[in-house]
mmCIF file of C-alpha atoms in Angstrom:
data_model
loop_
_atom_site.group_PDB
_atom_site.id
_atom_site.type_symbol
_atom_site.label_atom_id
_atom_site.label_comp_id
_atom_site.label_asym_id
_atom_site.label_seq_id
_atom_site.Cartn_x
_atom_site.Cartn_y
_atom_site.Cartn_z
ATOM 1 C CA MET A 227 25.188 47.301 -17.269
ATOM 2 C CA ASN A 228 22.786 48.886 -19.741
ATOM 3 C CA GLN A 229 19.193 47.777 -20.351
ATOM 4 C CA VAL A 230 20.066 45.870 -23.535
ATOM 5 C CA GLU A 231 22.555 43.671 -21.667
ATOM 6 C CA PHE A 232 20.070 43.371 -18.787
ATOM 7 C CA ASP A 233 17.532 41.944 -21.249
ATOM 8 C CA HIS A 234 19.876 39.202 -22.456
ATOM 9 C CA PHE A 235 19.468 37.134 -19.290
ATOM 10 C CA PRO A 236 17.177 34.096 -19.815
ATOM 11 C CA CYS A 237 15.474 34.501 -16.451
ATOM 12 C CA LEU A 238 13.320 36.998 -14.577
ATOM 13 C CA LEU A 239 15.392 39.871 -13.193
ATOM 14 C CA LEU A 240 13.376 42.259 -11.044
ATOM 15 C CA VAL A 241 13.797 45.000 -8.499
ATOM 16 C CA SER A 242 11.003 45.632 -6.003
ATOM 17 C CA HIS A 243 10.485 47.809 -2.936
ATOM 18 C CA ILE A 244 10.629 45.708 0.210
ATOM 19 C CA GLU A 245 7.852 47.614 1.982
ATOM 20 C CA THR A 246 5.402 48.555 -0.778
ATOM 21 C CA THR A 247 6.250 45.377 -2.794
ATOM 22 C CA HIS A 248 5.872 47.509 -5.953
ATOM 23 C CA LEU A 249 7.949 46.511 -8.949
ATOM 24 C CA LEU A 250 10.579 49.164 -9.702
ATOM 25 C CA THR A 251 12.148 47.656 -12.809
ATOM 26 C CA CYS A 252 12.563 44.348 -14.608
ATOM 27 C CA ASN A 253 14.066 42.883 -17.745
ATOM 28 C CA THR A 254 12.229 41.990 -20.965
ATOM 29 C CA TYR A 255 12.030 38.310 -20.012
ATOM 30 C CA ALA A 256 10.123 39.241 -16.836
ATOM 31 C CA GLU A 257 7.839 41.642 -18.717
ATOM 32 C CA SER A 258 6.912 38.924 -21.193
ATOM 33 C CA PHE A 259 6.463 36.286 -18.512
ATOM 34 C CA LEU A 260 4.296 38.508 -16.317
ATOM 35 C CA GLY A 261 2.473 40.202 -19.200
ATOM 36 C CA LEU A 262 3.562 43.720 -18.217
ATOM 37 C CA GLN A 263 3.110 46.599 -20.642
ATOM 38 C CA SER A 264 4.959 49.123 -18.491
ATOM 39 C CA ILE A 265 6.284 49.647 -14.976
ATOM 40 C CA ASP A 266 3.884 52.197 -13.500
ATOM 41 C CA GLY A 267 3.916 51.225 -9.818
ATOM 42 C CA SER A 268 0.611 49.345 -9.969
ATOM 43 C CA PHE A 269 2.201 45.897 -10.173
ATOM 44 C CA GLY A 270 3.742 44.318 -7.101
ATOM 45 C CA ILE A 271 5.359 41.129 -5.941
ATOM 46 C CA ASN A 272 2.042 40.009 -4.491
ATOM 47 C CA ASP A 273 0.656 39.970 -8.065
ATOM 48 C CA MET A 274 3.197 37.459 -9.330
ATOM 49 C CA LEU A 275 3.298 35.023 -6.396
ATOM 50 C CA SER A 276 0.758 32.351 -5.593
ATOM 51 C CA LYS A 277 -1.116 32.764 -2.326
ATOM 52 C CA ALA A 278 0.993 30.123 -0.606
ATOM 53 C CA SER A 279 4.245 31.649 -1.886
ATOM 54 C CA LEU A 280 3.132 35.125 -0.803
ATOM 55 C CA ILE A 281 2.446 33.870 2.721
ATOM 56 C CA PHE A 282 5.846 32.144 2.674
ATOM 57 C CA TYR A 283 7.477 35.393 1.545
ATOM 58 C CA GLU A 284 5.807 37.568 4.178
ATOM 59 C CA SER A 285 6.225 35.180 7.099
ATOM 60 C CA TYR A 286 9.604 33.637 6.349
ATOM 61 C CA LEU A 287 11.597 35.214 3.536
ATOM 62 C CA LYS A 288 11.104 38.869 4.402
ATOM 63 C CA PRO A 289 12.350 38.514 8.002
ATOM 64 C CA ILE A 290 15.430 36.637 6.748
ATOM 65 C CA LEU A 291 16.110 39.288 4.120
ATOM 66 C CA LEU A 292 15.848 42.053 6.715
ATOM 67 C CA SER A 293 18.201 40.125 8.985
ATOM 68 C CA ASN A 294 20.733 38.615 6.559
ATOM 69 C CA GLY A 295 20.223 40.580 3.370
ATOM 70 C CA MET A 296 20.044 37.490 1.140
ATOM 71 C CA CYS A 297 18.072 34.320 0.413
ATOM 72 C CA LYS A 298 19.312 31.627 -1.951
ATOM 73 C CA GLU A 299 17.584 28.844 -3.889
ATOM 74 C CA VAL A 300 14.112 29.704 -2.668
ATOM 75 C CA GLN A 301 11.349 27.578 -4.177
ATOM 76 C CA LEU A 302 8.313 29.632 -5.146
ATOM 77 C CA THR A 303 5.251 29.334 -7.354
ATOM 78 C CA LEU A 304 4.803 32.162 -9.867
ATOM 79 C CA LEU A 305 1.619 33.287 -11.587
ATOM 80 C CA THR A 306 1.947 34.144 -15.278
ATOM 81 C CA HIS A 307 -0.192 36.774 -17.007
ATOM 82 C CA THR A 308 -2.474 33.906 -18.131
ATOM 83 C CA GLY A 309 -2.895 32.636 -14.565
ATOM 84 C CA GLU A 310 -0.686 29.599 -15.061
ATOM 85 C CA ARG A 311 1.150 28.420 -11.961
ATOM 86 C CA VAL A 312 4.854 27.897 -12.623
ATOM 87 C CA PRO A 313 7.390 26.446 -10.163
ATOM 88 C CA ALA A 314 10.504 28.584 -9.843
ATOM 89 C CA VAL A 315 13.747 28.999 -7.935
ATOM 90 C CA ALA A 316 14.702 32.489 -6.754
ATOM 91 C CA HIS A 317 17.786 34.223 -5.411
ATOM 92 C CA ILE A 318 16.979 37.456 -3.564
ATOM 93 C CA THR A 319 19.280 40.202 -2.284
ATOM 94 C CA LEU A 320 18.352 43.258 -0.199
ATOM 95 C CA LYS A 321 20.156 46.565 -0.811
ATOM 96 C CA GLU A 322 18.778 49.423 1.234
ATOM 97 C CA ALA A 323 15.005 49.234 0.550
ATOM 98 C CA ALA A 324 15.285 47.420 -2.778
ATOM 99 C CA LEU A 325 14.985 43.696 -3.347
ATOM 100 C CA TYR A 326 16.908 42.290 -6.299
ATOM 101 C CA TRP A 327 15.310 39.140 -7.652
ATOM 102 C CA ALA A 328 16.821 36.543 -9.999
ATOM 103 C CA ILE A 329 14.073 34.012 -10.698
ATOM 104 C CA TYR A 330 14.449 30.859 -12.765
ATOM 105 C CA PRO A 331 11.288 29.062 -13.940
ATOM 106 C CA ALA A 332 11.676 25.376 -13.168
ATOM 107 C CA GLN A 333 8.985 23.601 -15.183
ATOM 108 C CA GLU A 334 11.506 21.354 -16.902
ATOM 109 C CA ARG A 335 13.310 20.612 -13.657
ATOM 110 C CA ASP A 336 10.057 19.680 -11.938
ATOM 111 C CA LYS A 337 8.972 17.670 -14.969
ATOM 112 C CA LEU A 338 12.284 15.818 -14.943
ATOM 113 C CA TYR A 339 11.990 15.311 -11.187
ATOM 114 C CA GLN A 340 8.505 13.847 -11.574
ATOM 115 C CA GLU A 341 9.741 11.608 -14.379
ATOM 116 C CA LEU A 342 12.592 10.432 -12.156
ATOM 117 C CA VAL A 343 10.187 9.820 -9.259
ATOM 118 C CA SER A 344 7.857 7.917 -11.571
ATOM 119 C CA ALA A 345 10.743 5.889 -12.993
ATOM 120 C CA ARG A 346 11.981 5.086 -9.493
ATOM 121 C CA GLU A 347 8.497 4.038 -8.353
ATOM 122 C CA ASN A 348 8.092 1.841 -11.439
ATOM 123 C CA LEU A 349 11.505 0.293 -10.833
ATOM 124 C CA GLU A 350 10.677 -0.333 -7.174
ATOM 125 C CA ALA A 351 7.343 -1.894 -8.151
ATOM 126 C CA LYS A 352 9.029 -4.143 -10.714
ATOM 127 C CA THR A 353 11.730 -5.058 -8.205
ATOM 128 C CA GLU A 354 9.094 -5.932 -5.612
ATOM 129 C CA GLU A 355 7.202 -8.002 -8.169
ATOM 130 C CA LEU A 356 10.402 -9.753 -9.242
ATOM 131 C CA THR A 357 11.267 -10.437 -5.609
ATOM 132 C CA ARG A 358 7.766 -11.789 -5.042
ATOM 133 C CA LEU A 359 7.992 -14.025 -8.092
ATOM 134 C CA THR A 360 11.388 -15.413 -7.067
ATOM 135 C CA ARG A 361 9.770 -16.492 -3.771
ATOM 136 C CA LEU A 362 6.927 -18.385 -5.412
ATOM 137 C CA ASP A 363 6.598 -21.789 -6.990
ATOM 138 C CA PRO A 364 5.579 -21.023 -10.595
ATOM 139 C CA LEU A 365 3.014 -23.839 -10.804
ATOM 140 C CA THR A 366 1.106 -23.494 -7.525
ATOM 141 C CA SER A 367 1.950 -19.874 -6.573
ATOM 142 C CA LEU A 368 2.831 -21.122 -3.094
ATOM 143 C CA LEU A 369 6.108 -20.200 -1.437
ATOM 144 C CA ASN A 370 9.031 -22.124 -2.833
ATOM 145 C CA ARG A 371 11.508 -24.079 -0.713
ATOM 146 C CA ARG A 372 14.038 -21.256 -0.452
ATOM 147 C CA ALA A 373 11.449 -18.635 0.533
ATOM 148 C CA LEU A 374 9.874 -20.820 3.209
ATOM 149 C CA THR A 375 13.286 -21.633 4.664
ATOM 150 C CA ALA A 376 14.109 -17.917 4.871
ATOM 151 C CA ASP A 377 10.762 -17.106 6.508
ATOM 152 C CA LEU A 378 11.071 -20.040 8.899
ATOM 153 C CA ASN A 379 14.478 -18.747 10.002
ATOM 154 C CA LYS A 380 12.791 -15.456 10.900
ATOM 155 C CA ILE A 381 10.156 -17.307 12.913
ATOM 156 C CA ILE A 382 12.839 -19.233 14.797
ATOM 157 C CA THR A 383 14.543 -15.929 15.627
ATOM 158 C CA LEU A 384 11.241 -14.593 16.986
ATOM 159 C CA ILE A 385 10.454 -17.587 19.169
ATOM 160 C CA LYS A 386 13.976 -17.537 20.610
ATOM 161 C CA ARG A 387 13.032 -14.182 22.163
ATOM 162 C CA LYS A 388 9.541 -15.230 23.210
ATOM 163 C CA TYR A 389 8.578 -18.826 22.687
ATOM 164 C CA VAL A 390 5.306 -19.851 21.110
ATOM 165 C CA PRO A 391 4.600 -23.369 19.848
ATOM 166 C CA VAL A 392 5.363 -24.056 16.196
ATOM 167 C CA CYS A 393 4.657 -27.220 14.228
ATOM 168 C CA LEU A 394 5.999 -28.321 10.865
ATOM 169 C CA VAL A 395 3.604 -30.346 8.728
ATOM 170 C CA LEU A 396 5.025 -32.275 5.771
ATOM 171 C CA ILE A 397 2.437 -33.473 3.238
ATOM 172 C CA ASP A 398 2.894 -35.949 0.404
ATOM 173 C CA ILE A 399 0.315 -36.961 -2.216
ATOM 174 C CA ASP A 400 -0.424 -40.667 -2.105
ATOM 175 C CA PHE A 401 0.292 -42.616 -5.304
ATOM 176 C CA PHE A 402 1.184 -39.484 -7.237
ATOM 177 C CA LYS A 403 3.512 -41.284 -9.662
ATOM 178 C CA PRO A 404 0.702 -43.521 -10.984
ATOM 179 C CA ILE A 405 -1.462 -40.410 -11.408
ATOM 180 C CA ASN A 406 1.240 -38.864 -13.593
ATOM 181 C CA ASP A 407 1.934 -42.100 -15.442
ATOM 182 C CA ASN A 408 -1.699 -43.000 -16.117
ATOM 183 C CA PHE A 409 -3.230 -39.590 -16.776
ATOM 184 C CA GLY A 410 -0.295 -37.460 -17.888
ATOM 185 C CA HIS A 411 1.819 -34.731 -16.358
ATOM 186 C CA GLU A 412 -0.680 -31.994 -17.198
ATOM 187 C CA TYR A 413 -3.300 -33.781 -15.137
ATOM 188 C CA GLY A 414 -0.740 -34.247 -12.376
ATOM 189 C CA ASP A 415 -0.060 -30.512 -12.433
ATOM 190 C CA GLU A 416 -3.798 -29.837 -12.061
ATOM 191 C CA VAL A 417 -3.849 -32.066 -8.980
ATOM 192 C CA LEU A 418 -0.928 -30.126 -7.473
ATOM 193 C CA ILE A 419 -2.687 -26.822 -8.143
ATOM 194 C CA LYS A 420 -5.930 -28.073 -6.546
ATOM 195 C CA LEU A 421 -4.090 -29.335 -3.464
ATOM 196 C CA ALA A 422 -2.267 -26.009 -3.162
ATOM 197 C CA ALA A 423 -5.645 -24.237 -3.163
ATOM 198 C CA VAL A 424 -6.897 -26.569 -0.415
ATOM 199 C CA LEU A 425 -3.847 -25.881 1.747
ATOM 200 C CA LYS A 426 -4.143 -22.126 1.282
ATOM 201 C CA GLY A 427 -7.770 -22.375 2.349
ATOM 202 C CA VAL A 428 -6.918 -24.279 5.525
ATOM 203 C CA VAL A 429 -4.026 -22.240 6.932
ATOM 204 C CA ARG A 430 -4.196 -18.865 8.660
ATOM 205 C CA GLU A 431 -2.428 -15.688 7.559
ATOM 206 C CA SER A 432 0.167 -16.269 10.277
ATOM 207 C CA ASP A 433 1.046 -19.694 8.853
ATOM 208 C CA LEU A 434 3.345 -20.556 5.964
ATOM 209 C CA VAL A 435 2.591 -22.976 3.161
ATOM 210 C CA ALA A 436 5.077 -23.996 0.479
ATOM 211 C CA ARG A 437 5.616 -26.498 -2.262
ATOM 212 C CA TRP A 438 8.583 -28.304 -0.797
ATOM 213 C CA GLY A 439 9.419 -30.270 -3.915
ATOM 214 C CA GLY A 440 7.656 -32.550 -6.378
ATOM 215 C CA GLU A 441 4.417 -33.683 -4.729
ATOM 216 C CA GLU A 442 5.525 -32.640 -1.226
ATOM 217 C CA PHE A 443 4.217 -29.582 0.605
ATOM 218 C CA LEU A 444 5.333 -28.076 3.906
ATOM 219 C CA LEU A 445 3.240 -26.074 6.352
ATOM 220 C CA VAL A 446 4.610 -23.999 9.213
ATOM 221 C CA LEU A 447 1.881 -23.573 11.810
ATOM 222 C CA TYR A 448 2.727 -20.592 14.024
ATOM 223 C CA ASN A 449 1.469 -20.515 17.614
ATOM 224 C CA ALA A 450 0.003 -23.983 17.151
ATOM 225 C CA ASN A 451 0.608 -26.975 19.424
ATOM 226 C CA VAL A 452 0.433 -30.647 18.463
ATOM 227 C CA ASP A 453 -3.321 -30.875 19.046
ATOM 228 C CA ASP A 454 -3.823 -27.826 16.818
ATOM 229 C CA ALA A 455 -1.638 -29.425 14.147
ATOM 230 C CA PHE A 456 -3.660 -32.658 14.180
ATOM 231 C CA SER A 457 -6.845 -30.614 13.885
ATOM 232 C CA TYR A 458 -5.458 -28.843 10.811
ATOM 233 C CA CYS A 459 -4.397 -32.161 9.319
ATOM 234 C CA ASP A 460 -7.877 -33.631 9.830
ATOM 235 C CA ARG A 461 -9.311 -30.691 7.915
ATOM 236 C CA ILE A 462 -6.751 -31.234 5.152
ATOM 237 C CA HIS A 463 -7.620 -34.931 4.838
ATOM 238 C CA GLU A 464 -11.308 -34.077 4.642
ATOM 239 C CA ALA A 465 -10.857 -31.281 2.083
ATOM 240 C CA VAL A 466 -8.492 -33.320 -0.086
ATOM 241 C CA ARG A 467 -11.115 -36.039 -0.491
ATOM 242 C CA ASP A 468 -13.159 -33.530 -2.494
ATOM 243 C CA ILE A 469 -10.478 -33.608 -5.206
ATOM 244 C CA ASP A 470 -11.812 -36.240 -7.571
ATOM 245 C CA LEU A 471 -9.618 -38.541 -9.610
ATOM 246 C CA PRO A 472 -10.613 -40.657 -12.611
ATOM 247 C CA ASP A 473 -12.271 -44.056 -12.040
ATOM 248 C CA ASN A 474 -14.336 -42.620 -9.148
ATOM 249 C CA LYS A 475 -11.290 -42.358 -6.929
ATOM 250 C CA HIS A 476 -10.424 -39.537 -4.541
ATOM 251 C CA LEU A 477 -7.121 -37.913 -3.743
ATOM 252 C CA THR A 478 -5.496 -38.766 -0.428
ATOM 253 C CA VAL A 479 -2.374 -37.507 1.306
ATOM 254 C CA SER A 480 -0.002 -38.732 3.984
ATOM 255 C CA ILE A 481 1.195 -36.263 6.602
ATOM 256 C CA GLY A 482 4.045 -36.090 9.104
ATOM 257 C CA ILE A 483 4.160 -33.626 12.001
ATOM 258 C CA ALA A 484 7.174 -32.233 13.864
ATOM 259 C CA ASN A 485 6.744 -30.181 17.024
ATOM 260 C CA VAL A 486 9.452 -27.517 17.380
ATOM 261 C CA LYS A 487 10.227 -27.818 21.083
ATOM 262 C CA GLN A 488 11.388 -24.913 23.202
ATOM 263 C CA GLU A 489 14.509 -26.752 24.342
ATOM 264 C CA ASP A 490 15.563 -27.277 20.717
ATOM 265 C CA ILE A 491 15.294 -23.755 19.312
ATOM 266 C CA SER A 492 18.812 -22.742 20.385
ATOM 267 C CA ASP A 493 20.208 -25.520 18.184
ATOM 268 C CA SER A 494 21.657 -24.046 14.984
ATOM 269 C CA GLU A 495 20.288 -27.073 13.097
ATOM 270 C CA VAL A 496 16.786 -26.777 14.556
ATOM 271 C CA ILE A 497 15.119 -26.327 11.154
ATOM 272 C CA SER A 498 16.819 -29.191 9.341
ATOM 273 C CA LYS A 499 16.387 -31.497 12.346
ATOM 274 C CA ASN A 500 12.664 -30.802 12.641
ATOM 275 C CA ILE A 501 12.125 -31.209 8.909
ATOM 276 C CA HIS A 502 13.884 -34.570 9.253
ATOM 277 C CA VAL A 503 11.510 -35.433 12.121
ATOM 278 C CA ALA A 504 8.498 -34.471 9.991
ATOM 279 C CA ASP A 505 9.887 -36.559 7.133
ATOM 280 C CA SER A 506 10.299 -39.545 9.460
ATOM 281 C CA ALA A 507 6.699 -39.154 10.614
ATOM 282 C CA LEU A 508 5.589 -38.943 6.978
ATOM 283 C CA TYR A 509 7.484 -42.159 6.237
ATOM 284 C CA ILE A 510 5.632 -43.894 9.086
ATOM 285 C CA ALA A 511 2.305 -42.601 7.740
ATOM 286 C CA LYS A 512 3.061 -44.092 4.328
ATOM 287 C CA LYS A 513 4.283 -47.396 5.736
ATOM 288 C CA SER A 514 1.171 -47.591 7.924
ATOM 289 C CA GLY A 515 -1.191 -47.529 4.968
ATOM 290 C CA ARG A 516 -1.158 -43.882 3.787
ATOM 291 C CA ASN A 517 -4.054 -41.386 4.043
ATOM 292 C CA GLN A 518 -3.187 -40.585 7.662
ATOM 293 C CA THR A 519 -1.202 -38.282 9.924
ATOM 294 C CA GLN A 520 1.673 -39.372 12.142
ATOM 295 C CA LEU A 521 3.782 -37.636 14.775
ATOM 296 C CA VAL A 522 7.280 -38.572 15.881
ATOM 297 C CA SER A 523 7.796 -37.338 19.435
#
């Protein structure tokens, strides 16, 4: 192949001495890229590689070349005549004492790779946000019924391995329908939002709180016995009284507690049965005059 044909390749083609590292010949593309006026033996491979790539060449590539005679798809960083650092992929062959280099600058590949990484990260972030939003009640930003049920199933799986006490606390706003009817649904929504904030302020990070439906809310108190649950409910009653209603009235709630017993956790219906127990306790609280907490043992 003559020099003219050699110069048609759209990549850096070089020949260097393996020991001196001096450049013996190269094509026009390489001359332009490296800013070479002539090949006079003063320019070497160490002049075109970044410090990290040069160390990689000396410590890793050179021994492989001496042993196997070839390295393929080697990722290097080149230095242009302007000092710009350019990612590249090289194929290197050793013949006698000469190294034959075919080097392909990879700016566009790396740019595309970074764009793909960025697009993937954005997609993952949007997917996570979408997943988060599908778990939340849009009005109160609490967990929705489906999300709490899924998380409660995980808790049941955990306490099957090592039991800790868990209580379910079902909360219902007293006389919520008259609030909606007399003051409008927007006002009713504000009451729900304020109660949600109270509940979030009462529970711990290990607990779950969800809008169960309508004006009902469900708490899952992890590693909490019945006495702990009553203590939480007392705090809820007290905090809820700070939510003012028109006509100098205050918001009140009725609460039912269910204690998830160790002997019941192997039951496949343990969640639905305990929610039913909490609902029965809530019913008793309402029938007993509201604004109170009841437990069905």
